[in-house]
Short mmCIF file of C-alpha atoms in Angstrom, two decimals:
data_model
loop_
_atom_site.label_atom_id
_atom_site.label_comp_id
_atom_site.label_asym_id
_atom_site.label_seq_id
_atom_site.Cartn_x
_atom_site.Cartn_y
_atom_site.Cartn_z
CA MET A 246 -18.73 34.72 210.90
CA PRO A 247 -15.29 33.52 211.59
CA VAL A 248 -12.69 33.11 208.73
CA ASP A 249 -10.73 29.60 209.51
CA SER A 250 -7.09 29.87 208.86
CA ALA A 251 -6.67 29.00 205.21
CA ASP A 252 -8.98 31.48 204.34
CA HIS A 253 -6.74 34.33 205.88
CA HIS A 254 -4.00 32.36 203.11
CA LYS A 255 -5.93 33.44 200.55
CA ARG A 256 -6.48 37.58 201.76
CA GLY A 257 -3.82 40.09 202.34
CA ILE A 258 -4.07 43.36 204.19
CA LEU A 259 -3.29 46.88 202.91
CA CYS A 260 -1.66 49.64 205.41
CA ARG A 261 -1.44 53.22 205.31
CA LEU A 262 1.55 54.33 207.37
CA GLU A 263 2.48 57.87 208.44
CA PRO A 264 3.97 59.89 205.27
CA LYS A 265 6.28 61.44 207.92
CA ARG A 266 7.70 57.93 208.71
CA ALA A 267 9.03 57.08 205.15
CA GLY A 268 11.81 58.52 205.89
CA GLU A 269 12.93 56.36 208.94
CA VAL A 270 11.51 53.19 206.86
CA GLU A 271 13.29 53.68 204.05
CA GLU A 272 16.61 53.93 206.28
CA ARG A 273 15.28 50.72 208.18
CA LEU A 274 15.04 48.91 205.14
CA ARG A 275 18.28 50.15 203.66
CA GLU A 276 20.19 49.01 206.91
CA THR A 277 18.51 46.15 208.08
CA GLY A 278 15.83 44.95 205.32
CA GLU A 279 13.30 45.10 207.86
CA PHE A 280 11.31 47.32 210.27
CA THR A 281 8.60 47.27 212.68
CA ASP A 282 5.08 48.71 213.08
CA VAL A 283 2.30 49.09 216.02
CA LEU A 284 -0.99 48.65 214.65
CA SER A 285 -4.47 47.82 215.90
CA ILE A 286 -5.54 43.87 216.37
CA TYR A 287 -9.06 44.54 215.49
CA ASP A 288 -8.80 46.80 212.41
CA PHE A 289 -6.58 44.98 210.52
CA ASP A 290 -7.71 41.71 211.74
CA LEU A 291 -4.02 40.35 212.59
CA LYS A 292 -3.47 36.73 212.29
CA GLY A 293 0.29 35.81 212.50
CA SER A 294 1.91 36.35 209.00
CA ASP A 295 0.49 37.75 206.11
CA ILE A 296 1.10 39.79 202.76
CA TYR A 297 1.26 43.56 203.25
CA LEU A 298 0.48 46.13 200.25
CA LEU A 299 2.10 49.21 202.42
CA SER A 300 1.77 53.05 201.30
CA LEU A 301 3.76 55.59 202.58
CA ASP A 302 2.61 58.52 200.39
CA PRO A 303 -1.26 58.95 199.35
CA GLY A 304 -2.52 57.71 196.46
CA VAL A 305 0.28 55.04 196.16
CA LEU A 306 1.66 51.45 197.09
CA ASN A 307 5.24 52.11 197.92
CA TYR A 308 5.97 48.23 199.20
CA ALA A 309 4.75 44.78 199.27
CA ALA A 310 6.35 42.56 202.26
CA VAL A 311 5.73 40.34 204.73
CA GLY A 312 4.12 41.05 208.10
CA THR A 313 4.41 39.00 211.10
CA ARG A 314 2.45 39.82 214.31
CA GLY A 315 4.28 40.16 217.44
CA GLN A 316 3.49 40.80 221.11
CA ARG A 317 0.86 43.17 222.12
CA VAL A 318 1.76 46.00 223.40
CA ALA A 319 -1.65 47.50 224.28
CA THR A 320 -5.08 46.36 224.84
CA ALA A 321 -6.14 46.38 221.25
CA LYS A 322 -2.70 46.55 219.53
CA ALA A 323 0.38 44.48 218.50
CA THR A 324 3.48 44.84 217.01
CA VAL A 325 4.04 43.98 213.36
CA ARG A 326 7.56 43.22 211.84
CA PHE A 327 7.81 43.58 208.10
CA THR A 328 10.32 41.69 206.01
CA HIS A 329 10.98 40.65 202.48
CA ALA A 330 9.96 44.18 201.74
CA ILE A 331 9.79 44.96 197.85
CA ASP A 332 10.03 48.23 196.28
CA LEU A 333 6.46 49.01 194.20
CA ASP A 334 7.66 51.99 192.31
CA SER A 335 5.50 54.33 193.83
CA LEU A 336 2.22 51.91 192.58
CA SER A 337 -1.11 54.21 191.64
CA CYS A 338 -3.85 53.03 193.50
CA GLU A 339 -5.81 54.28 190.88
CA GLU A 340 -4.29 51.92 188.25
CA ILE A 341 -4.94 49.34 190.28
CA VAL A 342 -8.72 49.83 190.96
CA SER A 343 -9.18 50.31 187.07
CA ARG A 344 -7.80 46.83 186.20
CA VAL A 345 -10.09 45.20 188.90
CA PRO A 346 -13.52 44.05 188.01
CA LYS A 347 -16.04 47.01 188.21
CA ARG A 348 -17.96 45.06 190.87
CA LEU A 349 -15.17 45.07 193.25
CA ARG A 350 -13.90 48.67 192.30
CA ARG A 351 -16.11 50.62 195.26
CA HIS A 352 -14.62 48.70 197.89
CA LEU A 353 -11.07 48.66 197.05
CA LYS A 354 -11.32 52.75 196.30
CA ASN A 355 -12.46 52.70 199.78
CA MET A 356 -9.86 50.80 201.78
CA PHE A 357 -7.83 52.76 199.30
CA SER A 358 -8.93 56.09 200.75
CA GLY A 359 -8.99 54.91 204.47
CA LEU A 360 -5.98 53.13 206.71
CA GLY A 361 -6.35 50.09 205.67
CA GLY A 362 -7.55 47.01 207.00
CA ARG A 363 -7.90 42.92 205.69
CA ILE A 364 -8.78 43.20 202.22
CA ALA A 365 -11.85 40.91 201.55
CA GLN A 366 -10.84 37.07 199.34
CA GLY A 367 -12.53 38.43 195.99
CA SER A 368 -10.86 41.76 196.05
CA TRP A 369 -7.69 40.90 197.49
CA LEU A 370 -7.07 38.48 194.62
CA ALA A 371 -7.80 40.76 192.21
CA THR A 372 -5.75 43.44 193.55
CA TRP A 373 -2.67 40.89 193.88
CA ASP A 374 -3.36 39.86 189.97
CA ALA A 375 -3.70 43.53 189.28
CA VAL A 376 0.14 44.47 191.11
CA LEU A 377 1.89 41.13 188.92
CA GLU A 378 0.14 42.75 185.85
CA LEU A 379 1.42 46.49 186.55
CA ARG A 380 4.78 45.54 187.94
CA PRO A 381 5.18 42.17 185.48
CA ASP A 382 9.16 42.06 186.20
CA LEU A 383 8.72 41.80 190.07
CA ALA A 384 6.61 38.63 189.58
CA GLY A 385 9.25 36.21 190.72
CA PRO A 386 10.04 38.17 194.34
CA LEU A 387 6.24 39.11 194.62
CA ASN A 388 5.10 35.29 194.19
CA ALA A 389 8.03 34.45 196.11
CA LEU A 390 6.37 36.77 199.14
CA LEU A 391 3.67 33.85 199.41
CA SER A 392 6.46 31.49 200.38
CA HIS A 393 8.09 33.46 202.72
CA ARG A 394 5.27 34.13 204.31
CA ASP A 395 3.76 30.68 205.02
CA ASP A 396 7.60 29.78 206.20
CA HIS A 397 7.29 32.75 208.81
CA SER A 398 4.24 30.38 210.48
CA VAL A 399 6.60 27.46 210.78
CA LYS A 400 8.63 27.18 213.97
CA HIS A 401 11.73 26.49 213.34
CA ILE A 402 14.12 24.99 216.07
CA GLY A 403 16.85 22.20 216.62
CA PRO A 404 20.77 22.24 215.40
CA VAL A 405 20.02 22.69 211.89
CA PHE A 406 17.57 25.65 211.93
CA GLU A 407 20.35 27.51 214.43
CA THR A 408 22.95 26.59 211.57
CA VAL A 409 20.60 28.47 208.78
CA ALA A 410 19.97 31.64 210.98
CA GLN A 411 23.62 31.74 211.73
CA GLU A 412 24.37 31.44 207.95
CA LYS A 413 22.12 34.47 207.76
CA ASP A 414 23.23 36.70 210.52
CA ALA A 415 26.71 36.16 208.87
CA VAL A 416 25.35 37.26 205.49
CA PHE A 417 23.74 40.16 206.52
CA THR A 418 26.98 41.16 208.54
CA ALA A 419 28.94 40.76 205.89
CA ALA A 420 26.52 43.02 203.77
CA ARG A 421 26.28 45.85 206.23
CA ILE A 422 30.19 46.50 207.24
CA PHE A 423 30.67 46.74 203.53
CA GLY A 424 27.70 49.01 203.15
CA TYR A 425 25.39 46.40 200.95
CA PRO A 426 21.74 47.16 201.01
CA VAL A 427 20.52 44.08 203.11
CA ARG A 428 17.07 44.70 201.11
CA THR A 429 18.98 43.98 198.21
CA ILE A 430 19.64 40.14 199.32
CA LEU A 431 16.54 40.06 200.20
CA GLN A 432 14.80 41.08 197.04
CA THR A 433 16.75 38.28 195.49
CA LEU A 434 15.57 35.17 197.83
CA GLU A 435 14.20 32.31 196.34
CA PRO A 436 12.49 29.49 198.59
CA VAL A 437 14.13 25.92 198.51
CA GLU A 438 11.15 23.76 197.45
CA GLY A 439 11.09 20.25 199.50
CA GLU A 440 14.24 21.03 201.48
CA HIS A 441 13.59 22.32 204.81
CA PRO A 442 15.82 23.89 205.92
CA ALA A 443 18.19 24.59 203.21
CA PRO A 444 21.63 26.38 203.47
CA PHE A 445 20.47 30.37 203.25
CA LEU A 446 23.29 30.70 200.86
CA ARG A 447 21.04 28.42 198.78
CA GLN A 448 18.29 30.62 198.45
CA ILE A 449 20.37 33.58 197.11
CA SER A 450 19.96 33.91 193.48
CA GLY A 451 20.95 36.83 190.92
CA ALA A 452 24.52 36.83 192.50
CA ASN A 453 27.07 38.31 189.76
CA VAL A 454 29.99 36.00 190.36
CA ILE A 455 33.25 38.25 189.35
CA GLU A 456 36.09 37.11 187.79
CA ASP A 457 38.17 36.07 190.32
CA ILE A 458 35.74 33.74 192.28
CA MET A 459 35.27 32.08 188.18
CA ILE A 460 39.23 31.78 188.13
CA ALA A 461 39.20 30.46 191.44
CA HIS A 462 37.05 27.73 190.66
CA ASP A 463 38.70 26.60 187.39
CA GLN A 464 42.25 26.39 188.46
CA HIS A 465 40.63 23.12 191.14
CA VAL A 466 39.35 21.70 187.44
CA PHE A 467 41.59 21.02 185.02
CA GLY A 468 41.75 17.57 183.41
CA ASP A 469 43.32 14.77 185.55
CA TRP A 470 45.37 16.77 187.56
CA LEU A 471 44.29 16.61 191.52
CA PRO A 472 44.36 19.77 193.84
CA TRP A 473 47.25 19.37 196.26
CA LYS A 474 47.54 22.81 197.58
CA ASP A 475 46.05 26.31 197.99
CA MET A 476 48.13 29.50 198.80
CA GLN A 477 46.60 32.32 199.51
CA VAL A 478 48.24 34.67 197.07
CA GLY A 479 45.74 33.24 194.43
CA ALA A 480 47.98 29.92 193.49
CA VAL A 481 46.94 26.50 193.27
CA GLU A 482 49.52 23.82 193.35
CA LEU A 483 48.41 20.71 191.47
CA CYS A 484 49.13 17.07 190.94
CA ARG A 485 48.73 13.79 189.54
CA THR A 486 50.76 10.23 188.69
CA THR A 487 51.90 9.32 185.43
CA HIS A 488 53.89 6.34 184.20
CA ARG A 489 56.85 8.94 184.94
CA GLY A 490 56.25 9.32 188.52
CA GLN A 491 54.44 12.13 190.36
CA GLU A 492 53.89 15.51 188.29
CA ARG A 493 53.18 18.81 190.08
CA MET A 494 51.98 21.87 188.47
CA THR A 495 50.98 25.99 189.59
CA ILE A 496 48.48 27.28 188.57
CA VAL A 497 48.87 31.50 189.31
CA ASN A 498 46.16 33.66 188.68
CA ALA A 499 47.95 37.00 187.35
CA ILE A 500 45.12 39.38 187.24
CA VAL A 501 44.54 39.58 191.33
CA PRO A 502 45.94 42.91 192.90
CA PRO A 503 49.71 43.16 193.50
CA LEU A 504 51.24 40.48 195.33
CA SER A 505 52.88 42.92 197.89
CA ILE A 506 48.79 43.82 199.06
CA HIS A 507 48.08 40.47 199.79
CA LEU A 508 51.38 40.02 201.83
CA GLY A 509 50.25 43.17 203.83
CA TRP A 510 53.51 45.13 202.30
CA THR A 511 51.44 48.00 201.57
#
């Protein structure tokens, strides 16, 4: 009996990858935040975008991710691109089974001992609840996966979406240049409700604001003084008009590195 698309959104997929690929997958996630694999269309009942629980080691779940079906590469196989991967810190399959209702345990044990596949609706919901219970600190990112999955099903076109895509590419390029793991950025993304598309940077939460950035902000918020001129060396010139005429004030961020560094003298 065919399952409608709405029902597919209530079921997820368990996928066991070859343990020998663990190093390659880890490297790809660290460098790009995503990786691609080839799966059986029929064994995994591939239907667009889904939530995947990924296992790289026997008996544990290593990641939760959004998997999106790509092109068919053989008669019964297609590529799947995995994104927004969340590290589950080698979550024990036995612990998950112990937390689901007894009537579902045999089914889940069979799923965990095999190569995987699409999990039946009741078993999937119970499994997802068990994962949230065992990894409560990941509840926010895990629940955000549901929105990311649905977002993958939307066809993004037009100049506004192109701008968002360029913002994303710019952020990831900068992260790779400075050796910052892209996966860390992806794990802090929070979908913006009711605003699609939203600026990519708005979706990033949990950023650490360094002191220079806070000072740069405060330099422009100074009572009735208005910004007049910004200088590349960390100084801002402000002005205001009073009964004595126009007044100007310069605020210098004295905590920045030596001026010679900014001017390229060293």
